[in-house]
Each structure stands twice: as C-alpha cells, then as structure tokens.
JSON list of C-alpha atoms in Angstrom, two decimals:
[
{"chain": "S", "resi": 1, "resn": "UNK", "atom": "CA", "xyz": [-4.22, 6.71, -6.26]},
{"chain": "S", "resi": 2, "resn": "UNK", "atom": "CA", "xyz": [-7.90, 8.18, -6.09]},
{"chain": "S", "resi": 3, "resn": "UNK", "atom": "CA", "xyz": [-10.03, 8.46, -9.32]},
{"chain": "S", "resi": 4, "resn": "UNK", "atom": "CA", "xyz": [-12.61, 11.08, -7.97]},
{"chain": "S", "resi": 5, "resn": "UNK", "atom": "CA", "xyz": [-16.07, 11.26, -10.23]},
{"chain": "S", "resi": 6, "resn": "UNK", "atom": "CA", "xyz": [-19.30, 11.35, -9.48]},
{"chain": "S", "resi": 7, "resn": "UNK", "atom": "CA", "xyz": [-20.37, 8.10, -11.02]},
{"chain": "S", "resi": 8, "resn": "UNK", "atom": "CA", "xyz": [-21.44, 4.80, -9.75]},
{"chain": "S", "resi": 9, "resn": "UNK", "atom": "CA", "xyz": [-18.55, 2.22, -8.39]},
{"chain": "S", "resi": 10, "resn": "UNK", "atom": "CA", "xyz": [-19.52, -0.12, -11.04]},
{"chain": "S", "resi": 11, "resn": "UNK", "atom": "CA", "xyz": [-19.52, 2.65, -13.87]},
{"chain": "S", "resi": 12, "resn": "UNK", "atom": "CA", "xyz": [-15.84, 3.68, -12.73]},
{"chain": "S", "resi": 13, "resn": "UNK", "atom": "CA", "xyz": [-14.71, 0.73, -12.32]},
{"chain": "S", "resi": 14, "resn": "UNK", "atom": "CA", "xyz": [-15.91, -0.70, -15.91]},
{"chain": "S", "resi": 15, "resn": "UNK", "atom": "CA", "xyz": [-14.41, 2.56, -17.20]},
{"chain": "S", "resi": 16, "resn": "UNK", "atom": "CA", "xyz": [-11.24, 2.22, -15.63]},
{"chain": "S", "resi": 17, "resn": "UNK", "atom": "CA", "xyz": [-11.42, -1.46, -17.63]},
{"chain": "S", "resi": 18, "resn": "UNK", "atom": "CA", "xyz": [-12.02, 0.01, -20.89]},
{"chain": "S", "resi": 19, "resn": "UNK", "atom": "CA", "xyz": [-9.20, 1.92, -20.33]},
{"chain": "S", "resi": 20, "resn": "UNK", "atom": "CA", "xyz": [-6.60, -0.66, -19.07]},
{"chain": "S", "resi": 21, "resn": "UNK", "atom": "CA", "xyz": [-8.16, -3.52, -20.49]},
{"chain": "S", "resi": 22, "resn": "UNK", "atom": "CA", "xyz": [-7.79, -6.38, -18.75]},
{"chain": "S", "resi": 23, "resn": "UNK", "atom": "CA", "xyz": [-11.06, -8.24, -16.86]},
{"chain": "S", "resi": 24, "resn": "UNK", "atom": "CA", "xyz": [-12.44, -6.78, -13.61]},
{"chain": "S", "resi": 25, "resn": "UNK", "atom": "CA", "xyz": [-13.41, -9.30, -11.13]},
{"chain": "S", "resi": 26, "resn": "UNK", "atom": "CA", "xyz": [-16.35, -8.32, -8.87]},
{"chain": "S", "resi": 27, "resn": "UNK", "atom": "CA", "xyz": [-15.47, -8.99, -4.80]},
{"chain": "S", "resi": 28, "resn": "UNK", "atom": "CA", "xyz": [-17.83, -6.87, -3.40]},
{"chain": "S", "resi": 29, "resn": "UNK", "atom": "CA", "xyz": [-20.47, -4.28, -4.28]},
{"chain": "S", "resi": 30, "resn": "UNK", "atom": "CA", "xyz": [-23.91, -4.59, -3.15]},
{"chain": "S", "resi": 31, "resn": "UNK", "atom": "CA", "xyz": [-25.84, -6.99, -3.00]},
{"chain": "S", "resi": 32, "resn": "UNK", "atom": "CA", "xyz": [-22.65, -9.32, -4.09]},
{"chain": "S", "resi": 33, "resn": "UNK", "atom": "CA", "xyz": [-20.06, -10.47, -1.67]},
{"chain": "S", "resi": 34, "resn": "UNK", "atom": "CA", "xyz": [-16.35, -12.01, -1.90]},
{"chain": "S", "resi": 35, "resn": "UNK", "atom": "CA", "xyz": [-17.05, -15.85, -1.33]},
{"chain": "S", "resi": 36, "resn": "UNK", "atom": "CA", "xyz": [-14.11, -17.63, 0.53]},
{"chain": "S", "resi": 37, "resn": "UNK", "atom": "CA", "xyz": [-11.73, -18.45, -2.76]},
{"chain": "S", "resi": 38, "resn": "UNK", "atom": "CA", "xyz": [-12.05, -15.12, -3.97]},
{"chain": "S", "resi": 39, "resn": "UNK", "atom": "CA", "xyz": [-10.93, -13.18, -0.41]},
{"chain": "S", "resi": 40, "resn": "UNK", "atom": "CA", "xyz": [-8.08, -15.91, -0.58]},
{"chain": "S", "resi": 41, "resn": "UNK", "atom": "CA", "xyz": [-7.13, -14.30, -3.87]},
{"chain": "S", "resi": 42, "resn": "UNK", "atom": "CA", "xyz": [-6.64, -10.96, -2.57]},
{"chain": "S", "resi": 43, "resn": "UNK", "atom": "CA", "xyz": [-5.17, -11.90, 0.60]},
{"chain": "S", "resi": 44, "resn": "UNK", "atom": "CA", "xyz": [-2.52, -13.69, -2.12]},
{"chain": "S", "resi": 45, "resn": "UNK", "atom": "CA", "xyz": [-2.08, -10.62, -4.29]},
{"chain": "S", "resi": 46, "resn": "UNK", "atom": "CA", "xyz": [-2.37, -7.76, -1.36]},
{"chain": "S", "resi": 47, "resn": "UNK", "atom": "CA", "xyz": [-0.34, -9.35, 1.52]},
{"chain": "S", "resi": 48, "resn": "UNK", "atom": "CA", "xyz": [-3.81, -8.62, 3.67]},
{"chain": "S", "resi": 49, "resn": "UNK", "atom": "CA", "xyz": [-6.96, -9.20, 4.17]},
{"chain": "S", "resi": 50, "resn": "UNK", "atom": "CA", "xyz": [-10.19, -7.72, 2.73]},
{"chain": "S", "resi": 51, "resn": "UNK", "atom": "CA", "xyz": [-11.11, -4.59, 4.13]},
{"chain": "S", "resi": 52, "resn": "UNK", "atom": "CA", "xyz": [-14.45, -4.76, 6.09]},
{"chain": "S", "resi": 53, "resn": "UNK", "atom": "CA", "xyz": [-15.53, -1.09, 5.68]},
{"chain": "S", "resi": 54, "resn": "UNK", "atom": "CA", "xyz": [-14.75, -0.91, 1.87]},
{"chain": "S", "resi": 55, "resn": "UNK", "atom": "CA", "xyz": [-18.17, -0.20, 0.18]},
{"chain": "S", "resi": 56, "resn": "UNK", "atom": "CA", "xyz": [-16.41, -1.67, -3.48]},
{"chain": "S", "resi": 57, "resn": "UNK", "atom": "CA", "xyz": [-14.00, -4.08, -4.15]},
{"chain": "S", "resi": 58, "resn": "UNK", "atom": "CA", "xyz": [-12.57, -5.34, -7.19]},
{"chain": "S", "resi": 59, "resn": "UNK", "atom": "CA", "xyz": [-9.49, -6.91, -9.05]},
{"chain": "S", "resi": 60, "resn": "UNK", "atom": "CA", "xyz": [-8.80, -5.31, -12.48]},
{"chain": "S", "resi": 61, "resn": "UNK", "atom": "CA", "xyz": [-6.39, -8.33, -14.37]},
{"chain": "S", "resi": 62, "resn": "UNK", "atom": "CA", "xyz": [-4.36, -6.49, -16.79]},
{"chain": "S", "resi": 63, "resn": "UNK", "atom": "CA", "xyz": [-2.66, -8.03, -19.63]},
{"chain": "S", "resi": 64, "resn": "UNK", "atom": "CA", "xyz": [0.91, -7.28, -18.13]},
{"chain": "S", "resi": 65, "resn": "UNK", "atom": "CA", "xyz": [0.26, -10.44, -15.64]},
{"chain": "S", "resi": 66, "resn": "UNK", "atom": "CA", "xyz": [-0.96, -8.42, -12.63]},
{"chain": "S", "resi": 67, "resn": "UNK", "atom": "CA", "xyz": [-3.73, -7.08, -11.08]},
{"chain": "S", "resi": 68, "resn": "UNK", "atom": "CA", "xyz": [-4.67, -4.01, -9.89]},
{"chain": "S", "resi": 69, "resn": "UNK", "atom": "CA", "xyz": [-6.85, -4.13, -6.65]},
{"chain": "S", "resi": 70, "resn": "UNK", "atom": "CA", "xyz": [-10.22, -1.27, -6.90]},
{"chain": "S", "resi": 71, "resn": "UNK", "atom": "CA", "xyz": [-11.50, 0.01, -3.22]},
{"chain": "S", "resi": 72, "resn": "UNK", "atom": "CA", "xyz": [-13.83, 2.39, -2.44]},
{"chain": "S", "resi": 73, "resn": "UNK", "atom": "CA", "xyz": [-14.23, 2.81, 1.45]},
{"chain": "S", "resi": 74, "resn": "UNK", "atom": "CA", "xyz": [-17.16, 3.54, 2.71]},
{"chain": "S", "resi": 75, "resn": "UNK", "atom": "CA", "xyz": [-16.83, 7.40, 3.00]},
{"chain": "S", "resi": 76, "resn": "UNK", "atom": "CA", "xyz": [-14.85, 7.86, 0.35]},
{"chain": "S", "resi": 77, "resn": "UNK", "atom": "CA", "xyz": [-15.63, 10.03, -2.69]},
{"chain": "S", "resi": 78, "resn": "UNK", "atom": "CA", "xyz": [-13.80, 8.00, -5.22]},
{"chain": "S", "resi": 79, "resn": "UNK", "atom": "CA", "xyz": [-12.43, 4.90, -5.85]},
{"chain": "S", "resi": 80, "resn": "UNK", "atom": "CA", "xyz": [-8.72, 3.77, -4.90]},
{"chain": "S", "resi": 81, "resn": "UNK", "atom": "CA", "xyz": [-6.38, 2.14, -7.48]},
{"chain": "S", "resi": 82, "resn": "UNK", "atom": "CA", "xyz": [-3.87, -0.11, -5.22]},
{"chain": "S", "resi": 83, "resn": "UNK", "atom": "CA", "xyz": [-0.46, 0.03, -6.86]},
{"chain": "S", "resi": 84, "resn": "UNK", "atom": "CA", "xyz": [1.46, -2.49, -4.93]},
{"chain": "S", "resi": 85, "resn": "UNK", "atom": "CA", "xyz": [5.22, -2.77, -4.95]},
{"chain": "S", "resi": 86, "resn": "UNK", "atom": "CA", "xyz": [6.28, 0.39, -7.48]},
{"chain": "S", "resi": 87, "resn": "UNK", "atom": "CA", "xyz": [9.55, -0.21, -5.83]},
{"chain": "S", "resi": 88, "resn": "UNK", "atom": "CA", "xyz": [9.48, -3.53, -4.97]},
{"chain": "S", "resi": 89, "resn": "UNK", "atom": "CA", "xyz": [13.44, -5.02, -5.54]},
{"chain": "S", "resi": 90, "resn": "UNK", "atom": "CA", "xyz": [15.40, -8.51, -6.57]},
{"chain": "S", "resi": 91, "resn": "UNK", "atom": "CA", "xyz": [15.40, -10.15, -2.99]},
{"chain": "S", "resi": 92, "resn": "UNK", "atom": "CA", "xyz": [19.52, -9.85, -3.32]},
{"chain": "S", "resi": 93, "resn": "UNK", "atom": "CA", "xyz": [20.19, -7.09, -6.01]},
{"chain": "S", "resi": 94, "resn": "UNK", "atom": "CA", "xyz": [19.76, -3.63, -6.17]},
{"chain": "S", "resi": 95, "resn": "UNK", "atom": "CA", "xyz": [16.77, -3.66, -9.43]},
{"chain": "S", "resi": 96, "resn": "UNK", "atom": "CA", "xyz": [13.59, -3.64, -9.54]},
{"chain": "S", "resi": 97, "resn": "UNK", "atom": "CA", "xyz": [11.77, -6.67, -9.92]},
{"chain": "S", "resi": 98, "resn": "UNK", "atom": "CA", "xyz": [9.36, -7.50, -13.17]},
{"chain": "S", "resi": 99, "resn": "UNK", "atom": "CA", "xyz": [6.57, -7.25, -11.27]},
{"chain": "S", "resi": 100, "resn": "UNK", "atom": "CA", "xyz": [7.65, -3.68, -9.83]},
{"chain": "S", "resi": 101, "resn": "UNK", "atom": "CA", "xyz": [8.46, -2.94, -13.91]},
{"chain": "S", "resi": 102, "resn": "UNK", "atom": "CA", "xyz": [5.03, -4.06, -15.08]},
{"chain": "S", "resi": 103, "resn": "UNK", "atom": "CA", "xyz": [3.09, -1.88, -12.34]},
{"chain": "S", "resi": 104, "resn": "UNK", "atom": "CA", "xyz": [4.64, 1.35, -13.12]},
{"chain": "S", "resi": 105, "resn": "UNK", "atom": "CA", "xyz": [3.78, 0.89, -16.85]},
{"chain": "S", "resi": 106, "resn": "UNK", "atom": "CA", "xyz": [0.15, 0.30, -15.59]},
{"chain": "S", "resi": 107, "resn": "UNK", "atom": "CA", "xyz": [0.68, 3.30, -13.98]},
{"chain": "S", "resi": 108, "resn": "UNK", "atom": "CA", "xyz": [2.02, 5.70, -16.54]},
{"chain": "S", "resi": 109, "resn": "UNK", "atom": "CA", "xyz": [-0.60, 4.35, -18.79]},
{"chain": "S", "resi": 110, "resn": "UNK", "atom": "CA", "xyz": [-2.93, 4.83, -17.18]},
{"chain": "S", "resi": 111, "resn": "UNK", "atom": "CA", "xyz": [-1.88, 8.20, -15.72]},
{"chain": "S", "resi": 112, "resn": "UNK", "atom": "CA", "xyz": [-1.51, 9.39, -19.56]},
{"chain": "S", "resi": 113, "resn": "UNK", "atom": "CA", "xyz": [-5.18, 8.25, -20.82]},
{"chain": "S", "resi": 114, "resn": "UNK", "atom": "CA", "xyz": [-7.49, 9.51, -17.47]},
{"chain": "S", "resi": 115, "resn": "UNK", "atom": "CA", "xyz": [-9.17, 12.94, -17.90]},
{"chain": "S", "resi": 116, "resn": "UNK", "atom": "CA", "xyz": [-10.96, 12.81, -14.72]},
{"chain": "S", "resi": 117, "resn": "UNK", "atom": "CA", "xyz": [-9.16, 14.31, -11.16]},
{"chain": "S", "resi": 118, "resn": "UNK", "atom": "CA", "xyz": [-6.78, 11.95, -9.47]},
{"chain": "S", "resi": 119, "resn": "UNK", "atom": "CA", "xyz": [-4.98, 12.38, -6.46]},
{"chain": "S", "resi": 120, "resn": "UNK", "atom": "CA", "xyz": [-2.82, 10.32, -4.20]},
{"chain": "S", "resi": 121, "resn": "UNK", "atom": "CA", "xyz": [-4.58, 8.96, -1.58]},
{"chain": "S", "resi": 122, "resn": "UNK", "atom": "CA", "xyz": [-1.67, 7.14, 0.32]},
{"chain": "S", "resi": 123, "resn": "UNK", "atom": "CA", "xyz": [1.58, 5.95, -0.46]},
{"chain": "S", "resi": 124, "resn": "UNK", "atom": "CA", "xyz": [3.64, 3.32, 1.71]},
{"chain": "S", "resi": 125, "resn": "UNK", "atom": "CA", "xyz": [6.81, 2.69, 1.95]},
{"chain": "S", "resi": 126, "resn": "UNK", "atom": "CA", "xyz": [9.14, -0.73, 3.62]},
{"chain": "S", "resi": 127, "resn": "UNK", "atom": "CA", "xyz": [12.55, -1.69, 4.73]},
{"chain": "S", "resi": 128, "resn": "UNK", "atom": "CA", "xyz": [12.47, -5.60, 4.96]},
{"chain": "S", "resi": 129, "resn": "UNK", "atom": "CA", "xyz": [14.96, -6.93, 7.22]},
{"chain": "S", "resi": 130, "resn": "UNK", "atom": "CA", "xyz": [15.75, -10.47, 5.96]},
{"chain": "S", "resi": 131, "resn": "UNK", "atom": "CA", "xyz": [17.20, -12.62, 7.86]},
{"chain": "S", "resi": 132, "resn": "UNK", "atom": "CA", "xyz": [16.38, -10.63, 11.44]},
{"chain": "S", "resi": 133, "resn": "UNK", "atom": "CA", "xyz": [14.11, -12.89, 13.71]},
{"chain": "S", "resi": 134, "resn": "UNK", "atom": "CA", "xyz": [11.03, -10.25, 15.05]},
{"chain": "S", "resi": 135, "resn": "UNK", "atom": "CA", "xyz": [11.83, -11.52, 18.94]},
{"chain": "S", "resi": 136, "resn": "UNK", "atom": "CA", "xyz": [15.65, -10.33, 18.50]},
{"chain": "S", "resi": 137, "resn": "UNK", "atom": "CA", "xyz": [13.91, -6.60, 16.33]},
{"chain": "S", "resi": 138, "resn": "UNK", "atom": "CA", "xyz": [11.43, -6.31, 19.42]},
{"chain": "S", "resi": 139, "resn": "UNK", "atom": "CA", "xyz": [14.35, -6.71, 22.05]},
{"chain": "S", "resi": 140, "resn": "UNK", "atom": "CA", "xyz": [16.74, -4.44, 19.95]},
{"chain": "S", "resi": 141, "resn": "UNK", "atom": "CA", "xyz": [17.61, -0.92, 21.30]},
{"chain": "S", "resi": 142, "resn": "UNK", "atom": "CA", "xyz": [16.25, 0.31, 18.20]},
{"chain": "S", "resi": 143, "resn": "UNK", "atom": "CA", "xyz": [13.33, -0.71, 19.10]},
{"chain": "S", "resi": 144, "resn": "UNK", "atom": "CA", "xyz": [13.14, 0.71, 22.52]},
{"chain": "S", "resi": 145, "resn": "UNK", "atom": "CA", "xyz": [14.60, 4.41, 21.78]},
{"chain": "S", "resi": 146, "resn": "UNK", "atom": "CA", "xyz": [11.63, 4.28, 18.95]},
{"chain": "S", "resi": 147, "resn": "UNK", "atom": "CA", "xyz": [8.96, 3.27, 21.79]},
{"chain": "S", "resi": 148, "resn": "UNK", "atom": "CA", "xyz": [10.96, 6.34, 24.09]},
{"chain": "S", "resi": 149, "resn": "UNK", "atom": "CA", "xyz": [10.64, 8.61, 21.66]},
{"chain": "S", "resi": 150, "resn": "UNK", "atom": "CA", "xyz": [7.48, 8.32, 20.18]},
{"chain": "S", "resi": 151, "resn": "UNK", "atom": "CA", "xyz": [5.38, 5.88, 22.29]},
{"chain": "S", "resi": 152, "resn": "UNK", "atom": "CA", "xyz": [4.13, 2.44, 20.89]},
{"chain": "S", "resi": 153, "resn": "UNK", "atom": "CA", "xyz": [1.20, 0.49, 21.40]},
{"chain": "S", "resi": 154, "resn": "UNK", "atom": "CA", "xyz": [0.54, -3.28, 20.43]},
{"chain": "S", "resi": 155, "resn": "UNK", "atom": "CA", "xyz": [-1.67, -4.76, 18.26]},
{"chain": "S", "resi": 156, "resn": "UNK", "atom": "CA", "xyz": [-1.39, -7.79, 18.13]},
{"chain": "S", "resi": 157, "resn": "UNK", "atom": "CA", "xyz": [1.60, -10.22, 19.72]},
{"chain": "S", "resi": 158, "resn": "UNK", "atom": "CA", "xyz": [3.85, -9.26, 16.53]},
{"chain": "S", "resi": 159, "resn": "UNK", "atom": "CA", "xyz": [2.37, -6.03, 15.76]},
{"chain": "S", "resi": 160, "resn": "UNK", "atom": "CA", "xyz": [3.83, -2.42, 16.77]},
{"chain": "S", "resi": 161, "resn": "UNK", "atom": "CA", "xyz": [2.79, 1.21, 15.94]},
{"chain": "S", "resi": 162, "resn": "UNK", "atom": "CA", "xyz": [5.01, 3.73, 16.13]},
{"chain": "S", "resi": 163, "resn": "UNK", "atom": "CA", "xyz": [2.98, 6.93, 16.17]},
{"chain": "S", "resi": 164, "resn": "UNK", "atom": "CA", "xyz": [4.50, 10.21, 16.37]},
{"chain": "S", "resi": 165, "resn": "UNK", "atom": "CA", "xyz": [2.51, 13.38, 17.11]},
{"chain": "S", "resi": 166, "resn": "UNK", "atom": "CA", "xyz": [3.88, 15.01, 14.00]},
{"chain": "S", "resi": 167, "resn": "UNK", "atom": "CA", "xyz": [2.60, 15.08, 11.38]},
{"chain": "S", "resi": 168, "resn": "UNK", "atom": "CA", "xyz": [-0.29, 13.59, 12.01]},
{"chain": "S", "resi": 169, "resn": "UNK", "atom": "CA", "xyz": [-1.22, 11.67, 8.82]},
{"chain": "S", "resi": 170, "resn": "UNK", "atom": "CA", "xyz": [1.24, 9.53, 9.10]},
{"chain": "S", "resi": 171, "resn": "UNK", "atom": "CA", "xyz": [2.08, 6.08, 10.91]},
{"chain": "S", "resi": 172, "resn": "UNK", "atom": "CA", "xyz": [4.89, 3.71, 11.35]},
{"chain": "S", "resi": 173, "resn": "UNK", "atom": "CA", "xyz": [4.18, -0.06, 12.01]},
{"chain": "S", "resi": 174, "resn": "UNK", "atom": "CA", "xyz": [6.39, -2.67, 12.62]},
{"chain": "S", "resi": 175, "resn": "UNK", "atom": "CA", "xyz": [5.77, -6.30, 12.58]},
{"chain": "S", "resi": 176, "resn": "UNK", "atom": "CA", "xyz": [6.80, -10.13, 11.76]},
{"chain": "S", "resi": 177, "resn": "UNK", "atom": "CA", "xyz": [6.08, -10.69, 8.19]},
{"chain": "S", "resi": 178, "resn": "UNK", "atom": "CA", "xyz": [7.22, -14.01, 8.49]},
{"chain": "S", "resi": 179, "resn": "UNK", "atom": "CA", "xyz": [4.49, -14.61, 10.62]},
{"chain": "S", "resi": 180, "resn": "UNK", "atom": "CA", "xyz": [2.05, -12.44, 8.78]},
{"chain": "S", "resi": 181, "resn": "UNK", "atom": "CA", "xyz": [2.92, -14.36, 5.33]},
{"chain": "S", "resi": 182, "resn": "UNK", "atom": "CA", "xyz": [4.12, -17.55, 6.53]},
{"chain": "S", "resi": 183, "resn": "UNK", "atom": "CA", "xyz": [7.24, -17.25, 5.27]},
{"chain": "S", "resi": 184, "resn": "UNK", "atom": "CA", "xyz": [9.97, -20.05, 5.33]},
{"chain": "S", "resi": 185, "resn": "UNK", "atom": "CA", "xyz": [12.48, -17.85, 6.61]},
{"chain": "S", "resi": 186, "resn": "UNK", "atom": "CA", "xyz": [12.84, -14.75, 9.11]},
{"chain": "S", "resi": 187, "resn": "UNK", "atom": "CA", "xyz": [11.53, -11.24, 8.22]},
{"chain": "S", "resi": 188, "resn": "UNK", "atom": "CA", "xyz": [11.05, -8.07, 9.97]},
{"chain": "S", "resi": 189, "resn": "UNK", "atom": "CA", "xyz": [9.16, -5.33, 8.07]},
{"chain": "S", "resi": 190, "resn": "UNK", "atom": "CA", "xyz": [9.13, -1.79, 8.93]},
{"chain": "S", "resi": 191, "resn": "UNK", "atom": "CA", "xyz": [6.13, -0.05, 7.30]},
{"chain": "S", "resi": 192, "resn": "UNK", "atom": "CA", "xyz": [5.48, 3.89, 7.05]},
{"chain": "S", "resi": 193, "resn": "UNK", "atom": "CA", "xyz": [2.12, 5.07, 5.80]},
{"chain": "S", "resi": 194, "resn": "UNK", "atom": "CA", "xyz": [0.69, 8.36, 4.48]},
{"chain": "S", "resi": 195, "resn": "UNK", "atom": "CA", "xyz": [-2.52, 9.43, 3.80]},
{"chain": "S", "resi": 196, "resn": "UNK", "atom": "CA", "xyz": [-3.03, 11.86, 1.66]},
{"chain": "S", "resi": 197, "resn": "UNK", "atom": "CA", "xyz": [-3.25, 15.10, 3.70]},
{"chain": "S", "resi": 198, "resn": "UNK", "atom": "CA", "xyz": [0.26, 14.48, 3.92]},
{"chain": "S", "resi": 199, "resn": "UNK", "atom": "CA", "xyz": [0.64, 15.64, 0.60]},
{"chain": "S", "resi": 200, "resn": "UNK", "atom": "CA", "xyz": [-2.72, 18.64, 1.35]},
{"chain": "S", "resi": 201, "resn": "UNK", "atom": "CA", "xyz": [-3.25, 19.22, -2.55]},
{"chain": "S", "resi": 202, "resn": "UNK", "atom": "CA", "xyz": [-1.69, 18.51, -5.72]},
{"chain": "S", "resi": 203, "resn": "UNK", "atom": "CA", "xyz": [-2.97, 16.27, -8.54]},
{"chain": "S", "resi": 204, "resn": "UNK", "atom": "CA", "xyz": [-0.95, 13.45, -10.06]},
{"chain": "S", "resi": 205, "resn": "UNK", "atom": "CA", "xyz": [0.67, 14.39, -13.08]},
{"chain": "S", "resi": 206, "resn": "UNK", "atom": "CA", "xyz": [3.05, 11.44, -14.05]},
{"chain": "S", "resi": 207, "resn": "UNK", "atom": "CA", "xyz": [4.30, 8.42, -12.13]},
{"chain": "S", "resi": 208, "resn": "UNK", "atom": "CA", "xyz": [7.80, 9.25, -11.75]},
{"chain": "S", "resi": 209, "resn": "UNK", "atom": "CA", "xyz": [6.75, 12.66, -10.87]},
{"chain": "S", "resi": 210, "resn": "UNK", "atom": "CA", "xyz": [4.67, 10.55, -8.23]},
{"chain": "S", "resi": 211, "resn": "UNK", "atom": "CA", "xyz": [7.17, 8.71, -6.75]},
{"chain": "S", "resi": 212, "resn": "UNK", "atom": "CA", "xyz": [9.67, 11.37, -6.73]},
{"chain": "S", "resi": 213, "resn": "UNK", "atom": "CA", "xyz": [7.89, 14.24, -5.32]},
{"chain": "S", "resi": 214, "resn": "UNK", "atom": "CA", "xyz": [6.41, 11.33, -2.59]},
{"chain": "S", "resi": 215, "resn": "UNK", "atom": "CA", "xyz": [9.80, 9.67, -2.03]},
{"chain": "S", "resi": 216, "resn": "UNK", "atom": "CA", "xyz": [11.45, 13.00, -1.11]},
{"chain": "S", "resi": 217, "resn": "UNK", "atom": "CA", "xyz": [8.81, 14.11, 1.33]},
{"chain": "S", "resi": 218, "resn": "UNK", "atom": "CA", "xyz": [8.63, 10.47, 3.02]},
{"chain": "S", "resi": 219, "resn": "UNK", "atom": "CA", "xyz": [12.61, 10.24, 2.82]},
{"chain": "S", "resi": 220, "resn": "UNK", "atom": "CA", "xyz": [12.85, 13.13, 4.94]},
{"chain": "S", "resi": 221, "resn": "UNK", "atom": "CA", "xyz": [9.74, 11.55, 7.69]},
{"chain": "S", "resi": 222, "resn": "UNK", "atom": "CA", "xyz": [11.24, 8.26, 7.79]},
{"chain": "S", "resi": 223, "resn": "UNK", "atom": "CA", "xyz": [14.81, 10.58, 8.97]},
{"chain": "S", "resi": 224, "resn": "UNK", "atom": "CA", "xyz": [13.32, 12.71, 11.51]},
{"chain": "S", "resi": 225, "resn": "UNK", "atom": "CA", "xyz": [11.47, 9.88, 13.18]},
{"chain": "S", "resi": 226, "resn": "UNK", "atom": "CA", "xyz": [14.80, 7.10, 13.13]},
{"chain": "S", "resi": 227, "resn": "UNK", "atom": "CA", "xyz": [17.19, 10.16, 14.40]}
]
C-alpha cells in the first residue's frame, strides 16, 4: 500500500503514527543508518533483508503486537506500508492465524482514518509446500514444464524466477525457504508478485475490497501460468 503526499518521509511517517499509534522506529533516513541489531530486526519481522535502494525505512509498532514495516524507495513518490501475511494461515488448519487477524484490522483502520491518495503498490501471494525438500521441487516435472514454458533463470543455488512475457508486471519465484529462514524442517515456497501497474489505476477503498478485487485478478495469473 502507497500513501502518496508531497511531504517529507519523516512528516508521513510521524503522521501515519499519530494515526495508528504505536512507536515508529527510525532504520534509515538520512544521515541515520540501521546499525546491525536493528537490520536483524527486520530481517526477523520481513523474512528479508533490508533493501539497499530504499531512501526511508522504518518500523511502525502498533499496539495490536505487530509492526508495520515504512519504505520509501528511492524513486518513489510515496511511502510503502508493508502488510505482511493478510492471509497468512494455522500451519495445519484452514484459519487465519492471529497475526494475519491483527494486520487486517491495522489495515481497515487505517484505510478508514487516511484522507490522503493510496494505492496498491504490490501485492504477493505464496503456496508453501511443507514437507517437500527444494532438491526433489527443482527435479519435479513441474518444475521443468514451468522452465519450458516460460523460461527460468537462477539466482542463486536455491533461487528460481519464473518470468513470463505476459503481463509484464508480474513475476513468479521459487525457492528453499528452509534454507532462506533456517527452518528445522523442509519448505518449498512458490512466490507470485505484482506491482502495481498490474492493477493500472484504482485507489484503495477498503481492505476486503483490497484483497478481493487483488485475489481475483492474481487467482486467474497464478492459473494461466500453472496450466
């Protein structure tokens, strides 16, 4: 989600905390930078690491128990509001988790106090495949009629983009998160990404009018490209 103004990072940002409430926790904005604990702590609550062309980063704390990561990339014209794992499920059950719960009230909070333009700026979506080792993914035929299809090139030894000429604004990646997190057991995840020309216009309205609208569109990517 993209709060577009015309204001300073820092002036967003400590708006964005009235609003919430919470406590916003500097990482980066110039002349200050993320000291070692600190990009630990995002690694921790973003599953990556800091981004080196983001201009502004913070961590907003909210009283709910989680925390809201704050980017603005270098040329971007507003800054980002990361809202991790809005469907984020019980490992073994089909509900969402509290965590998942919290964030979307965040959200619709949010959404229903903000009089400035907001737009989606990307939304991702993951099928975790617990239990499934990434050497026996990589060597699936899956795997291969997706490389076929749509061509693949590596990242890194665990890493995979799939990235299909159409549409263009979007990307699928698929990797070993049990390497990536060091996790004590195995785990395949298959990411999609879009940006938001994916979407062209539209401004956000509510959050289940978010996900919805989002889901749908994605639903039908994620088909066309796993036919």
């Amino acid at each position: 989600m993209q709060v577009i103004t015309g204001d300073a990072d820092l002036h967003t940002a400590k708006k964005i905390e009235a609003i919430l409430g919470g406590q916003l926790e500097i990482l980066k904005c110039s002349p200050i930078r993320p000291i070692k604990e600190q990009r630990k702590e995002w690694r921790n609550i973003t599953g990556r690491t800091l981004p080196k062309t983001a201009a502004f980063v913070a961590l907003l704390h909210h009283e709910r128990g989680q925390s809201i990561p704050l980017v603005r990339y270098g040329n971007g014209k507003g800054i980002e509001l990361h809202f991790h794992g809005l469907q984020q499920y019980e490992r073994n059950e089909h509900a969402l988790n509290d965590g998942a719960i919290q964030r979307r009230a965040i959200l619709e909070e949010f959404l229903s106090v903000w009089d400035e333009p907001l737009r989606l700026s990307r939304f991702d979506r993951c099928i975790d495949l617990i239990g499934l080792k990434w050497c026996d993914y990589s060597n699936s035929r899956t795997h291969r009629t997706l490389c076929k299809r749509h061509g693949a090139a590596v990242f890194e030894k665990t890493t995979i983009y799939y990235q299909p000429p159409k549409p263009k604004y979007a990307k699928v990646t698929a990797y070993d998160k049990q390497h990536a997190n060091r996790l004590s057991y195995p785990l395949t995840r298959i990411e999609y990404s879009f940006i938001g020309q994916f979407w062209r216009n539209g401004e956000a309205i509510n959050a289940d009018e978010i996900i919805e609208a989002a889901t749908l569109k994605t639903d039908a990517f994620i088909k066309r490209v796993f036919r």
